[in-house]
Amino acid sequence: MLAGVELGGTKCICVLGTGPNDLRAQEQIATTGPIETLDKIEAVLRRWVTEHGPVAALGIASFGPLDLNKASRRYGHIISTVKSGWGETDVVGRLSDRIGGPVGFHTDVNGAALAEGRWGRARGLSNFAYVTVGTGIGVGLIVDGRPIFGINHTELGHIRVARMINDTWPGCCPFHGDCLEGLASGSAIRARIEEAAERVAANDPVWEGVAFSLGQLLHTLVLTAAPSRILMGGGVMDGQPHLFSRVRDKLRLSLNGYIEAEELRGDLLDYVSPPGLGAKAGPLGALALAHEALATR
Ligand code: ZN
């Protein structure tokens, strides 16, 4: 039996089981302050061990940035974050006491990407990307079956992108202004036109800029990691499905035939597509991290 915790900006989902066809229990907790939230998660894990028996490994898929460097004294912490009160929170230290086995810890998007690779639309692929466009923008980037990791995890939601001609809106990222997330996330749309992304009509001019910026992200992904497929999910993509064809067009125009690959020919319907696990990708990502922790301990 494995346990997973998806630590999100507004809610946390705890799951018990081994995969999408074997989920024994699930509980949702509102994300408030770190002490209160982690206390409640700990209580759920403790109760599950009592009711269902020991848990072999725990996976934690969290919003970040996180310190994932195992040599660091801050390993397992959420470090700088836009979520007030959560900076410098020792998530792994706080939750690992409840579990006898290993603890897998990674970003929510890399967890979701691993879940798509294990059970979803990236099954059988060792190089792929999972992009989520919601309140923020996150990218899980899997190369040789593992999330890219160097001095720390990647943060492709905050890359600099080319601006559309005559667009001088300063963007809304508190760190970078007009980075990708500052221009194309749900938060950016709300800041720019004072409307929630899910309520904006498909023919609103704001989508042209959003698709342009997301096309730049995909251009960068193709040229850096050369993924076999790019999955796109999150609240904004789910609520505005017209974005898929627009983003595919922007990617094709931006690459301009430079890369020769079978996957990049034609309509890109398969190359840029929705994830297979839908809203379950997040909590299943935490379970995927528990599987990884067991396999690599
Ligand atoms: Zn940024």
Tab-separated table of C-alpha atoms and ligand atoms in Angstrom:
chain	number	residue	atom	x	y	z
A	1	MET	CA	0.000	0.000	0.000
A	2	LEU	CA	1.210	3.471	-0.928
A	3	ALA	CA	0.103	6.944	0.137
A	4	GLY	CA	0.231	10.163	-1.858
A	5	VAL	CA	-0.240	13.817	-0.952
A	6	GLU	CA	-0.816	16.440	-3.623
A	7	LEU	CA	-0.041	19.750	-1.941
A	8	GLY	CA	-1.808	22.435	-3.944
A	9	GLY	CA	-2.168	26.172	-3.595
A	10	THR	CA	-5.862	25.982	-2.671
A	11	LYS	CA	-6.406	22.335	-1.708
A	12	CYS	CA	-4.492	19.203	-0.769
A	13	ILE	CA	-5.593	15.754	-1.897
A	14	CYS	CA	-4.446	12.680	0.030
A	15	VAL	CA	-4.797	9.269	-1.635
A	16	LEU	CA	-4.187	5.699	-0.526
A	17	GLY	CA	-3.702	2.825	-2.985
A	18	THR	CA	-1.370	1.739	-5.752
A	19	GLY	CA	-2.765	3.361	-8.936
A	20	PRO	CA	-5.834	4.627	-10.816
A	21	ASN	CA	-7.575	1.248	-10.649
A	22	ASP	CA	-6.716	0.668	-7.013
A	23	LEU	CA	-7.576	3.761	-4.974
A	24	ARG	CA	-8.660	2.675	-1.480
A	25	ALA	CA	-9.215	6.103	0.074
A	26	GLN	CA	-9.110	9.782	-0.829
A	27	GLU	CA	-9.474	12.935	1.281
A	28	GLN	CA	-9.392	16.605	0.431
A	29	ILE	CA	-8.131	19.317	2.793
A	30	ALA	CA	-8.239	23.072	2.202
A	31	THR	CA	-4.745	24.605	2.044
A	32	THR	CA	-4.469	27.218	4.804
A	33	GLY	CA	-1.326	27.969	6.839
A	34	PRO	CA	1.487	25.385	6.763
A	35	ILE	CA	1.183	24.214	10.391
A	36	GLU	CA	-2.586	23.698	10.297
A	37	THR	CA	-2.560	22.109	6.825
A	38	LEU	CA	0.291	19.680	7.548
A	39	ASP	CA	-1.319	18.764	10.909
A	40	LYS	CA	-4.495	17.756	9.078
A	41	ILE	CA	-2.591	15.744	6.452
A	42	GLU	CA	-0.637	14.001	9.198
A	43	ALA	CA	-3.921	13.094	10.939
A	44	VAL	CA	-5.272	11.540	7.717
A	45	LEU	CA	-2.092	9.472	7.220
A	46	ARG	CA	-2.120	8.337	10.835
A	47	ARG	CA	-5.767	7.259	10.577
A	48	TRP	CA	-5.131	5.370	7.327
A	49	VAL	CA	-2.266	3.406	8.899
A	50	THR	CA	-4.615	2.445	11.747
A	51	GLU	CA	-7.484	1.491	9.429
A	52	HIS	CA	-5.650	-0.049	6.448
A	53	GLY	CA	-2.267	-1.143	7.807
A	54	PRO	CA	1.276	0.030	7.117
A	55	VAL	CA	2.165	2.240	4.145
A	56	ALA	CA	5.274	1.138	2.197
A	57	ALA	CA	6.106	4.580	0.771
A	58	LEU	CA	4.777	8.132	0.660
A	59	GLY	CA	4.829	10.439	-2.347
A	60	ILE	CA	4.460	14.213	-1.977
A	61	ALA	CA	3.777	16.321	-5.080
A	62	SER	CA	3.911	19.955	-4.059
A	63	PHE	CA	3.646	23.492	-5.364
A	64	GLY	CA	7.033	25.152	-5.242
A	65	PRO	CA	9.722	26.122	-5.742
A	66	LEU	CA	11.122	23.240	-3.695
A	67	ASP	CA	14.606	22.319	-2.535
A	68	LEU	CA	15.204	18.871	-4.080
A	69	ASN	CA	18.957	18.751	-3.589
A	70	LYS	CA	19.498	15.840	-1.195
A	71	ALA	CA	22.831	17.299	-0.046
A	72	SER	CA	21.127	20.529	1.040
A	73	ARG	CA	20.158	21.176	4.647
A	74	ARG	CA	16.873	22.474	3.269
A	75	TYR	CA	16.083	19.301	1.260
A	76	GLY	CA	12.334	18.664	1.334
A	77	HIS	CA	11.435	22.292	1.988
A	78	ILE	CA	9.172	24.593	0.042
A	79	ILE	CA	11.505	27.562	-0.503
A	80	SER	CA	10.528	30.926	-1.998
A	81	THR	CA	6.868	30.927	-2.977
A	82	VAL	CA	4.151	33.370	-3.882
A	83	LYS	CA	1.924	31.536	-1.384
A	84	SER	CA	2.094	33.586	1.780
A	85	GLY	CA	3.398	31.861	4.925
A	86	TRP	CA	4.712	28.744	3.129
A	87	GLY	CA	8.292	29.849	2.405
A	88	GLU	CA	10.863	27.717	4.292
A	89	THR	CA	8.334	24.979	5.184
A	90	ASP	CA	9.930	21.565	5.839
A	91	VAL	CA	7.294	19.357	4.190
A	92	VAL	CA	9.259	16.091	4.003
A	93	GLY	CA	10.589	16.381	7.561
A	94	ARG	CA	7.099	17.064	8.847
A	95	LEU	CA	5.345	14.134	7.095
A	96	SER	CA	8.036	11.442	6.880
A	97	ASP	CA	7.709	10.528	10.587
A	98	ARG	CA	4.296	9.035	9.870
A	99	ILE	CA	5.698	6.557	7.341
A	100	GLY	CA	8.261	3.839	7.949
A	101	GLY	CA	9.259	3.640	4.266
A	102	PRO	CA	10.871	6.056	1.812
A	103	VAL	CA	9.369	9.414	0.855
A	104	GLY	CA	9.309	10.672	-2.734
A	105	PHE	CA	9.158	14.450	-3.083
A	106	HIS	CA	8.886	16.501	-6.254
A	107	THR	CA	6.981	19.335	-7.871
A	108	ASP	CA	3.280	18.809	-8.542
A	109	VAL	CA	3.827	19.061	-12.301
A	110	ASN	CA	6.696	16.579	-12.388
A	111	GLY	CA	4.575	14.210	-10.287
A	112	ALA	CA	1.664	14.582	-12.710
A	113	ALA	CA	4.038	14.020	-15.633
A	114	LEU	CA	5.327	10.787	-14.051
A	115	ALA	CA	1.706	9.666	-13.541
A	116	GLU	CA	0.955	10.339	-17.228
A	117	GLY	CA	4.046	8.298	-18.108
A	118	ARG	CA	3.029	5.421	-15.845
A	119	TRP	CA	-0.722	5.296	-16.465
A	120	GLY	CA	-1.812	8.060	-18.881
A	121	ARG	CA	-1.202	9.429	-22.374
A	122	ALA	CA	2.590	9.308	-22.138
A	123	ARG	CA	2.747	5.580	-21.361
A	124	GLY	CA	5.700	3.998	-23.137
A	125	LEU	CA	7.446	7.354	-23.725
A	126	SER	CA	10.683	8.227	-21.954
A	127	ASN	CA	10.888	11.839	-23.209
A	128	PHE	CA	7.801	14.010	-22.890
A	129	ALA	CA	6.407	17.150	-21.265
A	130	TYR	CA	3.302	17.841	-19.206
A	131	VAL	CA	2.234	21.491	-19.203
A	132	THR	CA	-0.417	22.804	-16.835
A	133	VAL	CA	-2.012	26.180	-17.470
A	134	GLY	CA	-4.111	27.215	-14.497
A	135	THR	CA	-3.672	29.905	-11.845
A	136	GLY	CA	0.023	29.522	-12.666
A	137	ILE	CA	1.910	27.705	-15.407
A	138	GLY	CA	3.962	24.605	-14.627
A	139	VAL	CA	5.908	22.199	-16.795
A	140	GLY	CA	6.860	18.642	-15.892
A	141	LEU	CA	9.727	17.705	-18.192
A	142	ILE	CA	10.713	14.040	-18.349
A	143	VAL	CA	13.955	13.038	-20.045
A	144	ASP	CA	15.122	9.403	-20.016
A	145	GLY	CA	12.182	8.614	-17.755
A	146	ARG	CA	13.193	11.080	-15.030
A	147	PRO	CA	12.245	14.705	-14.306
A	148	ILE	CA	15.052	17.032	-15.395
A	149	PHE	CA	17.136	17.900	-12.345
A	150	GLY	CA	20.314	19.926	-12.029
A	151	ILE	CA	21.068	22.429	-9.270
A	152	ASN	CA	17.329	22.172	-8.638
A	153	HIS	CA	14.114	21.348	-10.530
A	154	THR	CA	13.261	23.290	-13.686
A	155	GLU	CA	10.783	26.190	-13.702
A	156	LEU	CA	9.747	26.527	-17.322
A	157	GLY	CA	6.573	28.406	-16.393
A	158	HIS	CA	8.792	31.435	-15.808
A	159	ILE	CA	10.821	31.524	-19.018
A	160	ARG	CA	11.123	34.803	-20.920
A	161	VAL	CA	9.067	34.751	-24.097
A	162	ALA	CA	9.026	37.032	-27.134
A	163	ARG	CA	6.268	39.622	-26.979
A	164	MET	CA	3.649	40.158	-29.657
A	165	ILE	CA	4.270	43.320	-31.649
A	166	ASN	CA	2.642	46.349	-29.971
A	167	ASP	CA	1.796	44.434	-26.800
A	168	THR	CA	3.293	46.398	-23.926
A	169	TRP	CA	1.179	45.075	-21.013
A	170	PRO	CA	3.745	44.630	-18.204
A	171	GLY	CA	2.585	41.162	-17.067
A	172	CYS	CA	1.724	40.070	-13.513
A	173	CYS	CA	4.499	37.789	-12.233
A	174	PRO	CA	5.722	39.284	-8.934
A	175	PHE	CA	9.250	38.074	-9.750
A	176	HIS	CA	9.566	38.731	-13.515
A	177	GLY	CA	6.623	40.774	-14.785
A	178	ASP	CA	6.126	39.537	-18.341
A	179	CYS	CA	7.510	35.997	-18.069
A	180	LEU	CA	5.324	33.215	-19.504
A	181	GLU	CA	3.267	32.835	-16.308
A	182	GLY	CA	3.007	36.620	-16.042
A	183	LEU	CA	1.463	36.766	-19.523
A	184	ALA	CA	-0.515	33.575	-20.134
A	185	SER	CA	-1.698	32.069	-16.808
A	186	GLY	CA	-5.214	32.301	-15.419
A	187	SER	CA	-3.892	34.932	-13.002
A	188	ALA	CA	-2.502	36.960	-15.915
A	189	ILE	CA	-5.819	36.818	-17.785
A	190	ARG	CA	-7.670	37.963	-14.674
A	191	ALA	CA	-5.190	40.780	-14.046
A	192	ARG	CA	-5.326	41.896	-17.653
A	193	ILE	CA	-9.053	41.893	-18.459
A	194	GLU	CA	-10.571	41.562	-14.962
A	195	GLU	CA	-12.391	38.359	-15.795
A	196	ALA	CA	-11.918	34.739	-14.729
A	197	ALA	CA	-10.364	32.696	-17.563
A	198	GLU	CA	-13.214	30.171	-17.606
A	199	ARG	CA	-15.730	32.952	-18.276
A	200	VAL	CA	-13.882	34.612	-21.168
A	201	ALA	CA	-15.482	33.985	-24.599
A	202	ALA	CA	-13.497	31.924	-27.108
A	203	ASN	CA	-13.413	34.861	-29.549
A	204	ASP	CA	-11.994	37.340	-27.000
A	205	PRO	CA	-8.773	38.944	-28.320
A	206	VAL	CA	-6.937	38.028	-25.085
A	207	TRP	CA	-6.580	34.416	-26.325
A	208	GLU	CA	-4.401	35.448	-29.257
A	209	GLY	CA	-1.697	36.634	-26.842
A	210	VAL	CA	-2.130	33.628	-24.545
A	211	ALA	CA	-1.761	31.201	-27.466
A	212	PHE	CA	1.231	33.159	-28.790
A	213	SER	CA	3.035	32.917	-25.427
A	214	LEU	CA	2.211	29.216	-24.981
A	215	GLY	CA	3.440	28.573	-28.529
A	216	GLN	CA	6.761	30.098	-27.443
A	217	LEU	CA	6.963	27.674	-24.520
A	218	LEU	CA	6.356	24.721	-26.843
A	219	HIS	CA	8.956	26.062	-29.289
A	220	THR	CA	11.477	26.161	-26.426
A	221	LEU	CA	10.519	22.644	-25.274
A	222	VAL	CA	10.936	21.202	-28.779
A	223	LEU	CA	14.362	22.823	-29.144
A	224	THR	CA	15.710	21.942	-25.686
A	225	ALA	CA	14.437	18.506	-24.629
A	226	ALA	CA	12.931	17.380	-27.970
A	227	PRO	CA	9.990	15.629	-26.266
A	228	SER	CA	8.078	12.862	-28.076
A	229	ARG	CA	4.774	14.413	-26.968
A	230	ILE	CA	3.551	17.506	-25.104
A	231	LEU	CA	0.478	17.100	-22.906
A	232	MET	CA	-1.408	20.259	-21.926
A	233	GLY	CA	-3.883	20.424	-19.051
A	234	GLY	CA	-4.916	22.654	-16.145
A	235	GLY	CA	-8.014	24.780	-15.617
A	236	VAL	CA	-7.394	27.226	-18.468
A	237	MET	CA	-6.730	24.532	-21.098
A	238	ASP	CA	-9.623	22.371	-19.848
A	239	GLY	CA	-12.048	25.293	-19.880
A	240	GLN	CA	-10.947	26.727	-23.250
A	241	PRO	CA	-10.390	23.741	-25.594
A	242	HIS	CA	-10.078	26.072	-28.625
A	243	LEU	CA	-6.610	26.876	-27.257
A	244	PHE	CA	-5.270	23.528	-28.468
A	245	SER	CA	-5.618	24.276	-32.184
A	246	ARG	CA	-4.358	27.842	-31.653
A	247	VAL	CA	-1.285	26.700	-29.729
A	248	ARG	CA	-0.529	24.011	-32.339
A	249	ASP	CA	-0.716	26.701	-35.052
A	250	LYS	CA	1.576	29.020	-33.102
A	251	LEU	CA	4.092	26.209	-32.575
A	252	ARG	CA	4.095	25.315	-36.278
A	253	LEU	CA	4.507	28.961	-37.321
A	254	SER	CA	7.213	29.585	-34.744
A	255	LEU	CA	9.322	26.524	-35.647
A	256	ASN	CA	8.897	27.403	-39.329
A	257	GLY	CA	9.930	23.963	-40.537
A	258	TYR	CA	13.313	24.101	-38.819
A	259	ILE	CA	13.027	20.718	-37.060
A	260	GLU	CA	12.512	17.647	-39.252
A	261	ALA	CA	10.642	14.988	-37.302
A	262	GLU	CA	7.764	12.679	-38.085
A	263	GLU	CA	6.004	13.823	-34.884
A	264	LEU	CA	6.027	17.453	-36.035
A	265	ARG	CA	4.367	16.817	-39.417
A	266	GLY	CA	0.701	17.430	-40.142
A	267	ASP	CA	-1.857	18.777	-37.701
A	268	LEU	CA	0.063	18.061	-34.439
A	269	LEU	CA	-3.156	16.587	-32.990
A	270	ASP	CA	-1.223	13.795	-31.331
A	271	TYR	CA	1.929	15.779	-30.564
A	272	VAL	CA	0.139	18.480	-28.537
A	273	SER	CA	-2.770	16.846	-26.759
A	274	PRO	CA	-4.726	16.740	-23.477
A	275	PRO	CA	-3.463	14.466	-20.676
A	276	GLY	CA	-5.044	11.043	-20.201
A	277	LEU	CA	-5.670	11.191	-16.448
A	278	GLY	CA	-7.534	14.513	-16.369
A	279	ALA	CA	-8.013	15.989	-12.913
A	280	LYS	CA	-6.632	12.792	-11.335
A	281	ALA	CA	-3.133	13.479	-12.690
A	282	GLY	CA	-2.288	15.542	-9.576
A	283	PRO	CA	-3.057	13.023	-6.804
A	284	LEU	CA	-1.900	10.116	-8.997
A	285	GLY	CA	1.334	12.068	-9.436
A	286	ALA	CA	1.872	11.798	-5.690
A	287	LEU	CA	1.328	8.021	-5.908
A	288	ALA	CA	3.745	7.824	-8.850
A	289	LEU	CA	6.355	9.533	-6.650
A	290	ALA	CA	5.720	6.920	-3.939
A	291	HIS	CA	6.322	4.171	-6.544
A	292	GLU	CA	9.567	5.909	-7.603
A	293	ALA	CA	10.701	6.240	-3.999
A	294	LEU	CA	10.203	2.509	-3.443
A	295	ALA	CA	11.992	1.589	-6.666
A	296	THR	CA	15.026	3.796	-6.024
A	297	ARG	CA	15.593	3.524	-2.287
B	1	ZN	ZN	7.805	34.684	-13.469
